[in-house]
Amino acid sequence: RSAGEIVIAGQLQHHCVGRDSYLQSHNNGHSFIFLMRKRGAEEKPYVTIECDKKGILQWYCAHDKKTNDKETLAAIAEFESKIKGNVAPREKVAV
């Protein structure tokens, strides 16, 4: 929804997504930051995903950790298949 939301996600998840370089890249349209949330906990970021028009550049859960949760990994893969070549800033994609 906003750059402020990205900064807060970085603070809550204890990783670097809220830093100026990520925000500048996002604001310039070079990459896009998406916050994946779990159903029932929509106000709490779960996975932060950085993409460009070719697909996912990187994704992390809290503390720069990856998850082995099969449902989450499947949702990330589905998300990437939906956005390849079709990324639009601030667009919501349900996964």
mmCIF file of N, CA, C and O in Angstrom:
data_model
loop_
_atom_site.group_PDB
_atom_site.id
_atom_site.type_symbol
_atom_site.label_atom_id
_atom_site.label_comp_id
_atom_site.label_asym_id
_atom_site.label_seq_id
_atom_site.Cartn_x
_atom_site.Cartn_y
_atom_site.Cartn_z
ATOM 1 N N ARG A 1 0.805 -1.208 0.000
ATOM 2 C CA ARG A 1 0.000 0.000 0.000
ATOM 3 C C ARG A 1 0.839 1.260 0.000
ATOM 4 O O ARG A 1 0.410 2.270 -0.527
ATOM 5 N N SER A 2 2.048 1.196 0.631
ATOM 6 C CA SER A 2 2.873 2.402 0.699
ATOM 7 C C SER A 2 4.314 2.039 1.016
ATOM 8 O O SER A 2 4.606 0.930 1.464
ATOM 9 N N ALA A 3 5.204 3.014 0.808
ATOM 10 C CA ALA A 3 6.603 2.817 1.173
ATOM 11 C C ALA A 3 6.725 2.616 2.677
ATOM 12 O O ALA A 3 7.542 1.825 3.140
ATOM 13 N N GLY A 4 5.880 3.311 3.438
ATOM 14 C CA GLY A 4 5.894 3.148 4.886
ATOM 15 C C GLY A 4 5.602 1.722 5.311
ATOM 16 O O GLY A 4 6.187 1.206 6.258
ATOM 17 N N GLU A 5 4.702 1.076 4.585
ATOM 18 C CA GLU A 5 4.368 -0.319 4.893
ATOM 19 C C GLU A 5 5.573 -1.231 4.639
ATOM 20 O O GLU A 5 5.803 -2.183 5.386
ATOM 21 N N ILE A 6 6.340 -0.935 3.602
ATOM 22 C CA ILE A 6 7.541 -1.725 3.313
ATOM 23 C C ILE A 6 8.573 -1.531 4.421
ATOM 24 O O ILE A 6 9.191 -2.500 4.875
ATOM 25 N N VAL A 7 8.745 -0.301 4.880
ATOM 26 C CA VAL A 7 9.685 -0.016 5.968
ATOM 27 C C VAL A 7 9.266 -0.763 7.228
ATOM 28 O O VAL A 7 10.090 -1.405 7.891
ATOM 29 N N ILE A 8 7.991 -0.708 7.561
ATOM 30 C CA ILE A 8 7.483 -1.402 8.755
ATOM 31 C C ILE A 8 7.683 -2.910 8.621
ATOM 32 O O ILE A 8 8.073 -3.572 9.579
ATOM 33 N N ALA A 9 7.453 -3.456 7.425
ATOM 34 C CA ALA A 9 7.666 -4.898 7.222
ATOM 35 C C ALA A 9 9.121 -5.256 7.488
ATOM 36 O O ALA A 9 9.409 -6.277 8.129
ATOM 37 N N GLY A 10 10.048 -4.438 7.014
ATOM 38 C CA GLY A 10 11.466 -4.690 7.277
ATOM 39 C C GLY A 10 11.783 -4.666 8.760
ATOM 40 O O GLY A 10 12.538 -5.502 9.261
ATOM 41 N N GLN A 11 11.170 -3.733 9.474
ATOM 42 C CA GLN A 11 11.396 -3.641 10.919
ATOM 43 C C GLN A 11 10.800 -4.846 11.642
ATOM 44 O O GLN A 11 11.437 -5.440 12.506
ATOM 45 N N LEU A 12 9.575 -5.216 11.288
ATOM 46 C CA LEU A 12 8.913 -6.342 11.955
ATOM 47 C C LEU A 12 9.598 -7.667 11.654
ATOM 48 O O LEU A 12 9.648 -8.552 12.502
ATOM 49 N N GLN A 13 10.108 -7.798 10.441
ATOM 50 C CA GLN A 13 10.734 -9.060 10.036
ATOM 51 C C GLN A 13 12.242 -9.069 10.250
ATOM 52 O O GLN A 13 12.896 -10.069 9.983
ATOM 53 N N HIS A 14 12.785 -7.949 10.712
ATOM 54 C CA HIS A 14 14.216 -7.850 11.005
ATOM 55 C C HIS A 14 15.068 -8.185 9.786
ATOM 56 O O HIS A 14 15.974 -9.006 9.844
ATOM 57 N N HIS A 15 14.741 -7.559 8.655
ATOM 58 C CA HIS A 15 15.595 -7.661 7.483
ATOM 59 C C HIS A 15 15.658 -6.322 6.778
ATOM 60 O O HIS A 15 15.055 -5.346 7.227
ATOM 61 N N CYS A 16 16.397 -6.235 5.682
ATOM 62 C CA CYS A 16 16.794 -4.946 5.114
ATOM 63 C C CYS A 16 15.835 -4.356 4.089
ATOM 64 O O CYS A 16 16.152 -3.335 3.493
ATOM 65 N N VAL A 17 14.670 -4.918 3.874
ATOM 66 C CA VAL A 17 13.804 -4.433 2.807
ATOM 67 C C VAL A 17 13.391 -2.975 2.964
ATOM 68 O O VAL A 17 13.123 -2.304 1.981
ATOM 69 N N GLY A 18 13.382 -2.438 4.139
ATOM 70 C CA GLY A 18 12.966 -1.066 4.343
ATOM 71 C C GLY A 18 14.047 -0.028 4.071
ATOM 72 O O GLY A 18 13.806 1.159 4.197
ATOM 73 N N ARG A 19 15.225 -0.469 3.672
ATOM 74 C CA ARG A 19 16.325 0.463 3.410
ATOM 75 C C ARG A 19 16.078 1.245 2.117
ATOM 76 O O ARG A 19 15.359 0.812 1.227
ATOM 77 N N ASP A 20 16.744 2.391 2.042
ATOM 78 C CA ASP A 20 16.552 3.294 0.912
ATOM 79 C C ASP A 20 16.800 2.651 -0.449
ATOM 80 O O ASP A 20 16.092 2.938 -1.404
ATOM 81 N N SER A 21 17.802 1.773 -0.563
ATOM 82 C CA SER A 21 18.106 1.188 -1.873
ATOM 83 C C SER A 21 16.935 0.358 -2.397
ATOM 84 O O SER A 21 16.630 0.409 -3.596
ATOM 85 N N TYR A 22 16.254 -0.383 -1.529
ATOM 86 C CA TYR A 22 15.098 -1.174 -1.956
ATOM 87 C C TYR A 22 13.920 -0.272 -2.294
ATOM 88 O O TYR A 22 13.232 -0.491 -3.290
ATOM 89 N N LEU A 23 13.701 0.737 -1.470
ATOM 90 C CA LEU A 23 12.587 1.655 -1.724
ATOM 91 C C LEU A 23 12.808 2.438 -3.011
ATOM 92 O O LEU A 23 11.886 2.626 -3.798
ATOM 93 N N GLN A 24 14.037 2.883 -3.245
ATOM 94 C CA GLN A 24 14.344 3.623 -4.463
ATOM 95 C C GLN A 24 14.152 2.745 -5.698
ATOM 96 O O GLN A 24 13.558 3.169 -6.688
ATOM 97 N N SER A 25 14.619 1.513 -5.644
ATOM 98 C CA SER A 25 14.441 0.580 -6.758
ATOM 99 C C SER A 25 12.962 0.320 -7.016
ATOM 100 O O SER A 25 12.509 0.281 -8.160
ATOM 101 N N HIS A 26 12.196 0.164 -5.946
ATOM 102 C CA HIS A 26 10.747 -0.050 -6.055
ATOM 103 C C HIS A 26 10.062 1.187 -6.642
ATOM 104 O O HIS A 26 9.269 1.079 -7.576
ATOM 105 N N ASN A 27 10.394 2.345 -6.115
ATOM 106 C CA ASN A 27 9.758 3.583 -6.574
ATOM 107 C C ASN A 27 10.111 3.920 -8.015
ATOM 108 O O ASN A 27 9.313 4.534 -8.718
ATOM 109 N N ASN A 28 11.291 3.513 -8.467
ATOM 110 C CA ASN A 28 11.712 3.766 -9.842
ATOM 111 C C ASN A 28 11.209 2.711 -10.813
ATOM 112 O O ASN A 28 11.444 2.811 -12.013
ATOM 113 N N GLY A 29 10.557 1.679 -10.311
ATOM 114 C CA GLY A 29 10.027 0.632 -11.174
ATOM 115 C C GLY A 29 11.054 -0.386 -11.631
ATOM 116 O O GLY A 29 10.787 -1.185 -12.522
ATOM 117 N N HIS A 30 12.233 -0.401 -11.004
ATOM 118 C CA HIS A 30 13.263 -1.383 -11.360
ATOM 119 C C HIS A 30 12.977 -2.740 -10.731
ATOM 120 O O HIS A 30 13.323 -3.777 -11.286
ATOM 121 N N SER A 31 12.382 -2.708 -9.572
ATOM 122 C CA SER A 31 11.936 -3.934 -8.919
ATOM 123 C C SER A 31 10.660 -3.609 -8.152
ATOM 124 O O SER A 31 10.284 -2.448 -8.004
ATOM 125 N N PHE A 32 9.997 -4.639 -7.704
ATOM 126 C CA PHE A 32 8.722 -4.481 -7.011
ATOM 127 C C PHE A 32 8.776 -5.278 -5.721
ATOM 128 O O PHE A 32 9.263 -6.404 -5.706
ATOM 129 N N ILE A 33 8.276 -4.698 -4.650
ATOM 130 C CA ILE A 33 8.257 -5.359 -3.346
ATOM 131 C C ILE A 33 6.820 -5.776 -3.045
ATOM 132 O O ILE A 33 5.902 -4.964 -3.097
ATOM 133 N N PHE A 34 6.663 -7.052 -2.738
ATOM 134 C CA PHE A 34 5.357 -7.591 -2.372
ATOM 135 C C PHE A 34 5.467 -8.196 -0.972
ATOM 136 O O PHE A 34 6.485 -8.783 -0.625
ATOM 137 N N LEU A 35 4.410 -8.048 -0.206
ATOM 138 C CA LEU A 35 4.355 -8.631 1.136
ATOM 139 C C LEU A 35 3.312 -9.737 1.131
ATOM 140 O O LEU A 35 2.133 -9.477 0.910
ATOM 141 N N MET A 36 3.756 -10.950 1.336
ATOM 142 C CA MET A 36 2.839 -12.084 1.427
ATOM 143 C C MET A 36 2.409 -12.214 2.881
ATOM 144 O O MET A 36 3.223 -12.123 3.796
ATOM 145 N N ARG A 37 1.124 -12.423 3.062
ATOM 146 C CA ARG A 37 0.564 -12.536 4.407
ATOM 147 C C ARG A 37 -0.236 -13.825 4.514
ATOM 148 O O ARG A 37 -0.736 -14.328 3.521
ATOM 149 N N LYS A 38 -0.345 -14.315 5.721
ATOM 150 C CA LYS A 38 -1.155 -15.506 5.952
ATOM 151 C C LYS A 38 -2.606 -15.100 6.172
ATOM 152 O O LYS A 38 -2.888 -14.048 6.763
ATOM 153 N N ARG A 39 -3.505 -15.936 5.686
ATOM 154 C CA ARG A 39 -4.930 -15.698 5.959
ATOM 155 C C ARG A 39 -5.154 -15.721 7.459
ATOM 156 O O ARG A 39 -4.624 -16.562 8.173
ATOM 157 N N GLY A 40 -5.943 -14.772 7.919
ATOM 158 C CA GLY A 40 -6.216 -14.675 9.352
ATOM 159 C C GLY A 40 -5.225 -13.789 10.092
ATOM 160 O O GLY A 40 -5.439 -13.454 11.247
ATOM 161 N N ALA A 41 -4.123 -13.431 9.418
ATOM 162 C CA ALA A 41 -3.119 -12.539 10.017
ATOM 163 C C ALA A 41 -2.667 -11.536 8.958
ATOM 164 O O ALA A 41 -1.484 -11.311 8.757
ATOM 165 N N GLU A 42 -3.636 -10.935 8.278
ATOM 166 C CA GLU A 42 -3.359 -10.088 7.127
ATOM 167 C C GLU A 42 -2.563 -8.829 7.453
ATOM 168 O O GLU A 42 -1.956 -8.243 6.570
ATOM 169 N N GLU A 43 -2.556 -8.400 8.681
ATOM 170 C CA GLU A 43 -1.815 -7.188 9.041
ATOM 171 C C GLU A 43 -0.354 -7.474 9.365
ATOM 172 O O GLU A 43 0.430 -6.548 9.538
ATOM 173 N N LYS A 44 0.025 -8.738 9.411
ATOM 174 C CA LYS A 44 1.395 -9.107 9.766
ATOM 175 C C LYS A 44 2.105 -9.669 8.537
ATOM 176 O O LYS A 44 1.671 -10.675 7.981
ATOM 177 N N PRO A 45 3.210 -9.043 8.091
ATOM 178 C CA PRO A 45 3.930 -9.593 6.945
ATOM 179 C C PRO A 45 4.513 -10.965 7.276
ATOM 180 O O PRO A 45 4.974 -11.193 8.396
ATOM 181 N N TYR A 46 4.480 -11.857 6.319
ATOM 182 C CA TYR A 46 4.993 -13.219 6.514
ATOM 183 C C TYR A 46 6.207 -13.462 5.628
ATOM 184 O O TYR A 46 7.244 -13.912 6.089
ATOM 185 N N VAL A 47 6.083 -13.185 4.327
ATOM 186 C CA VAL A 47 7.183 -13.328 3.383
ATOM 187 C C VAL A 47 7.286 -12.018 2.600
ATOM 188 O O VAL A 47 6.283 -11.481 2.148
ATOM 189 N N THR A 48 8.508 -11.521 2.468
ATOM 190 C CA THR A 48 8.758 -10.341 1.647
ATOM 191 C C THR A 48 9.400 -10.817 0.355
ATOM 192 O O THR A 48 10.355 -11.587 0.381
ATOM 193 N N ILE A 49 8.839 -10.369 -0.771
ATOM 194 C CA ILE A 49 9.281 -10.830 -2.085
ATOM 195 C C ILE A 49 9.701 -9.626 -2.910
ATOM 196 O O ILE A 49 8.954 -8.650 -3.021
ATOM 197 N N GLU A 50 10.894 -9.705 -3.506
ATOM 198 C CA GLU A 50 11.343 -8.689 -4.451
ATOM 199 C C GLU A 50 11.342 -9.313 -5.838
ATOM 200 O O GLU A 50 11.922 -10.379 -6.041
ATOM 201 N N CYS A 51 10.693 -8.643 -6.791
ATOM 202 C CA CYS A 51 10.557 -9.155 -8.159
ATOM 203 C C CYS A 51 10.977 -8.094 -9.157
ATOM 204 O O CYS A 51 11.011 -6.909 -8.849
ATOM 205 N N ASP A 52 11.247 -8.555 -10.359
ATOM 206 C CA ASP A 52 11.290 -7.668 -11.508
ATOM 207 C C ASP A 52 10.400 -8.306 -12.569
ATOM 208 O O ASP A 52 9.683 -9.272 -12.274
ATOM 209 N N LYS A 53 10.434 -7.815 -13.778
ATOM 210 C CA LYS A 53 9.532 -8.339 -14.804
ATOM 211 C C LYS A 53 9.888 -9.752 -15.252
ATOM 212 O O LYS A 53 9.090 -10.404 -15.901
ATOM 213 N N LYS A 54 11.056 -10.235 -14.866
ATOM 214 C CA LYS A 54 11.474 -11.595 -15.222
ATOM 215 C C LYS A 54 11.079 -12.620 -14.174
ATOM 216 O O LYS A 54 11.066 -13.805 -14.438
ATOM 217 N N GLY A 55 10.755 -12.160 -12.981
ATOM 218 C CA GLY A 55 10.357 -13.080 -11.919
ATOM 219 C C GLY A 55 10.890 -12.647 -10.570
ATOM 220 O O GLY A 55 11.286 -11.505 -10.367
ATOM 221 N N ILE A 56 10.923 -13.578 -9.643
ATOM 222 C CA ILE A 56 11.353 -13.311 -8.271
ATOM 223 C C ILE A 56 12.868 -13.178 -8.223
ATOM 224 O O ILE A 56 13.593 -14.050 -8.706
ATOM 225 N N LEU A 57 13.329 -12.080 -7.637
ATOM 226 C CA LEU A 57 14.761 -11.874 -7.420
ATOM 227 C C LEU A 57 15.188 -12.498 -6.096
ATOM 228 O O LEU A 57 16.251 -13.109 -6.007
ATOM 229 N N GLN A 58 14.364 -12.307 -5.071
ATOM 230 C CA GLN A 58 14.661 -12.883 -3.759
ATOM 231 C C GLN A 58 13.399 -12.855 -2.905
ATOM 232 O O GLN A 58 12.494 -12.073 -3.146
ATOM 233 N N TRP A 59 13.377 -13.722 -1.915
ATOM 234 C CA TRP A 59 12.283 -13.713 -0.946
ATOM 235 C C TRP A 59 12.803 -14.213 0.387
ATOM 236 O O TRP A 59 13.691 -15.067 0.426
ATOM 237 N N TYR A 60 12.261 -13.627 1.456
ATOM 238 C CA TYR A 60 12.676 -14.010 2.800
ATOM 239 C C TYR A 60 11.526 -13.879 3.779
ATOM 240 O O TYR A 60 10.688 -12.990 3.659
ATOM 241 N N CYS A 61 11.556 -14.745 4.767
ATOM 242 C CA CYS A 61 10.693 -14.634 5.934
ATOM 243 C C CYS A 61 11.453 -13.806 6.971
ATOM 244 O O CYS A 61 12.510 -13.250 6.666
ATOM 245 N N ALA A 62 10.961 -13.746 8.192
ATOM 246 C CA ALA A 62 11.609 -12.987 9.254
ATOM 247 C C ALA A 62 13.051 -13.439 9.461
ATOM 248 O O ALA A 62 13.381 -14.614 9.265
ATOM 249 N N HIS A 63 13.892 -12.499 9.835
ATOM 250 C CA HIS A 63 15.307 -12.739 10.142
ATOM 251 C C HIS A 63 16.062 -13.330 8.950
ATOM 252 O O HIS A 63 16.985 -14.127 9.132
ATOM 253 N N ASP A 64 15.664 -12.964 7.728
ATOM 254 C CA ASP A 64 16.304 -13.442 6.495
ATOM 255 C C ASP A 64 16.337 -14.974 6.399
ATOM 256 O O ASP A 64 17.272 -15.556 5.876
ATOM 257 N N LYS A 65 15.307 -15.597 6.901
ATOM 258 C CA LYS A 65 15.196 -17.056 6.866
ATOM 259 C C LYS A 65 14.293 -17.480 5.717
ATOM 260 O O LYS A 65 13.410 -16.739 5.291
ATOM 261 N N LYS A 66 14.516 -18.676 5.234
ATOM 262 C CA LYS A 66 13.637 -19.304 4.253
ATOM 263 C C LYS A 66 12.790 -20.328 5.004
ATOM 264 O O LYS A 66 13.150 -20.797 6.072
ATOM 265 N N THR A 67 11.670 -20.671 4.438
ATOM 266 C CA THR A 67 10.811 -21.673 5.049
ATOM 267 C C THR A 67 10.811 -22.927 4.196
ATOM 268 O O THR A 67 11.044 -22.861 2.985
ATOM 269 N N ASN A 68 10.559 -24.045 4.818
ATOM 270 C CA ASN A 68 10.377 -25.308 4.107
ATOM 271 C C ASN A 68 8.905 -25.689 4.019
ATOM 272 O O ASN A 68 8.581 -26.775 3.542
ATOM 273 N N ASP A 69 8.031 -24.800 4.489
ATOM 274 C CA ASP A 69 6.596 -25.057 4.479
ATOM 275 C C ASP A 69 6.125 -25.226 3.031
ATOM 276 O O ASP A 69 6.235 -24.304 2.217
ATOM 277 N N LYS A 70 5.604 -26.405 2.717
ATOM 278 C CA LYS A 70 5.225 -26.731 1.338
ATOM 279 C C LYS A 70 4.141 -25.807 0.794
ATOM 280 O O LYS A 70 4.168 -25.424 -0.371
ATOM 281 N N GLU A 71 3.179 -25.431 1.635
ATOM 282 C CA GLU A 71 2.105 -24.549 1.186
ATOM 283 C C GLU A 71 2.654 -23.166 0.819
ATOM 284 O O GLU A 71 2.278 -22.580 -0.198
ATOM 285 N N THR A 72 3.571 -22.656 1.642
ATOM 286 C CA THR A 72 4.180 -21.351 1.356
ATOM 287 C C THR A 72 5.011 -21.414 0.091
ATOM 288 O O THR A 72 4.924 -20.524 -0.764
ATOM 289 N N LEU A 73 5.823 -22.451 -0.064
ATOM 290 C CA LEU A 73 6.653 -22.595 -1.262
ATOM 291 C C LEU A 73 5.799 -22.718 -2.515
ATOM 292 O O LEU A 73 6.125 -22.146 -3.562
ATOM 293 N N ALA A 74 4.683 -23.425 -2.417
ATOM 294 C CA ALA A 74 3.768 -23.546 -3.556
ATOM 295 C C ALA A 74 3.141 -22.194 -3.886
ATOM 296 O O ALA A 74 2.997 -21.835 -5.070
ATOM 297 N N ALA A 75 2.785 -21.418 -2.870
ATOM 298 C CA ALA A 75 2.197 -20.091 -3.098
ATOM 299 C C ALA A 75 3.208 -19.157 -3.753
ATOM 300 O O ALA A 75 2.864 -18.392 -4.659
ATOM 301 N N ILE A 76 4.470 -19.230 -3.336
ATOM 302 C CA ILE A 76 5.519 -18.404 -3.940
ATOM 303 C C ILE A 76 5.706 -18.795 -5.403
ATOM 304 O O ILE A 76 5.806 -17.931 -6.282
ATOM 305 N N ALA A 77 5.740 -20.084 -5.691
ATOM 306 C CA ALA A 77 5.887 -20.551 -7.076
ATOM 307 C C ALA A 77 4.703 -20.113 -7.931
ATOM 308 O O ALA A 77 4.872 -19.678 -9.079
ATOM 309 N N GLU A 78 3.491 -20.210 -7.389
ATOM 310 C CA GLU A 78 2.299 -19.783 -8.121
ATOM 311 C C GLU A 78 2.337 -18.273 -8.367
ATOM 312 O O GLU A 78 2.006 -17.801 -9.461
ATOM 313 N N PHE A 79 2.749 -17.525 -7.358
ATOM 314 C CA PHE A 79 2.863 -16.081 -7.496
ATOM 315 C C PHE A 79 3.836 -15.738 -8.618
ATOM 316 O O PHE A 79 3.542 -14.912 -9.483
ATOM 317 N N GLU A 80 4.982 -16.396 -8.634
ATOM 318 C CA GLU A 80 5.973 -16.102 -9.672
ATOM 319 C C GLU A 80 5.429 -16.425 -11.054
ATOM 320 O O GLU A 80 5.622 -15.659 -11.998
ATOM 321 N N SER A 81 4.713 -17.511 -11.187
ATOM 322 C CA SER A 81 4.164 -17.860 -12.498
ATOM 323 C C SER A 81 3.140 -16.830 -12.964
ATOM 324 O O SER A 81 3.005 -16.579 -14.159
ATOM 325 N N LYS A 82 2.453 -16.190 -12.029
ATOM 326 C CA LYS A 82 1.452 -15.184 -12.387
ATOM 327 C C LYS A 82 2.075 -13.845 -12.755
ATOM 328 O O LYS A 82 1.518 -13.104 -13.556
ATOM 329 N N ILE A 83 3.217 -13.519 -12.168
ATOM 330 C CA ILE A 83 3.765 -12.183 -12.392
ATOM 331 C C ILE A 83 4.808 -12.113 -13.497
ATOM 332 O O ILE A 83 5.132 -11.021 -13.939
ATOM 333 N N LYS A 84 5.335 -13.220 -13.941
ATOM 334 C CA LYS A 84 6.385 -13.162 -14.970
ATOM 335 C C LYS A 84 5.904 -12.370 -16.172
ATOM 336 O O LYS A 84 4.940 -12.728 -16.826
ATOM 337 N N GLY A 85 6.577 -11.272 -16.433
ATOM 338 C CA GLY A 85 6.246 -10.440 -17.570
ATOM 339 C C GLY A 85 5.019 -9.582 -17.396
ATOM 340 O O GLY A 85 4.666 -8.817 -18.278
ATOM 341 N N ASN A 86 4.349 -9.680 -16.260
ATOM 342 C CA ASN A 86 3.100 -8.948 -16.073
ATOM 343 C C ASN A 86 3.072 -8.133 -14.794
ATOM 344 O O ASN A 86 2.006 -7.869 -14.262
ATOM 345 N N VAL A 87 4.221 -7.735 -14.266
ATOM 346 C CA VAL A 87 4.257 -7.001 -13.010
ATOM 347 C C VAL A 87 3.763 -5.584 -13.222
ATOM 348 O O VAL A 87 4.188 -4.895 -14.132
ATOM 349 N N ALA A 88 2.823 -5.177 -12.405
ATOM 350 C CA ALA A 88 2.329 -3.799 -12.421
ATOM 351 C C ALA A 88 2.466 -3.251 -11.011
ATOM 352 O O ALA A 88 2.075 -3.906 -10.055
ATOM 353 N N PRO A 89 3.041 -2.066 -10.845
ATOM 354 C CA PRO A 89 3.213 -1.519 -9.502
ATOM 355 C C PRO A 89 1.881 -1.432 -8.759
ATOM 356 O O PRO A 89 0.861 -1.097 -9.336
ATOM 357 N N ARG A 90 1.945 -1.796 -7.501
ATOM 358 C CA ARG A 90 0.815 -1.678 -6.565
ATOM 359 C C ARG A 90 -0.389 -2.519 -6.948
ATOM 360 O O ARG A 90 -1.489 -2.305 -6.503
ATOM 361 N N GLU A 91 -0.173 -3.511 -7.792
ATOM 362 C CA GLU A 91 -1.259 -4.414 -8.173
ATOM 363 C C GLU A 91 -1.354 -5.519 -7.131
ATOM 364 O O GLU A 91 -0.348 -6.035 -6.677
ATOM 365 N N LYS A 92 -2.543 -5.895 -6.771
ATOM 366 C CA LYS A 92 -2.733 -7.002 -5.833
ATOM 367 C C LYS A 92 -2.950 -8.284 -6.617
ATOM 368 O O LYS A 92 -3.767 -8.327 -7.535
ATOM 369 N N VAL A 93 -2.213 -9.318 -6.272
ATOM 370 C CA VAL A 93 -2.350 -10.616 -6.906
ATOM 371 C C VAL A 93 -2.669 -11.613 -5.809
ATOM 372 O O VAL A 93 -1.900 -11.767 -4.874
ATOM 373 N N ALA A 94 -3.791 -12.280 -5.900
ATOM 374 C CA ALA A 94 -4.185 -13.260 -4.880
ATOM 375 C C ALA A 94 -3.459 -14.563 -5.135
ATOM 376 O O ALA A 94 -3.427 -15.047 -6.255
ATOM 377 N N VAL A 95 -2.865 -15.110 -4.086
ATOM 378 C CA VAL A 95 -2.237 -16.426 -4.177
ATOM 379 C C VAL A 95 -2.689 -17.272 -3.013
ATOM 380 O O VAL A 95 -3.147 -16.799 -2.031
#
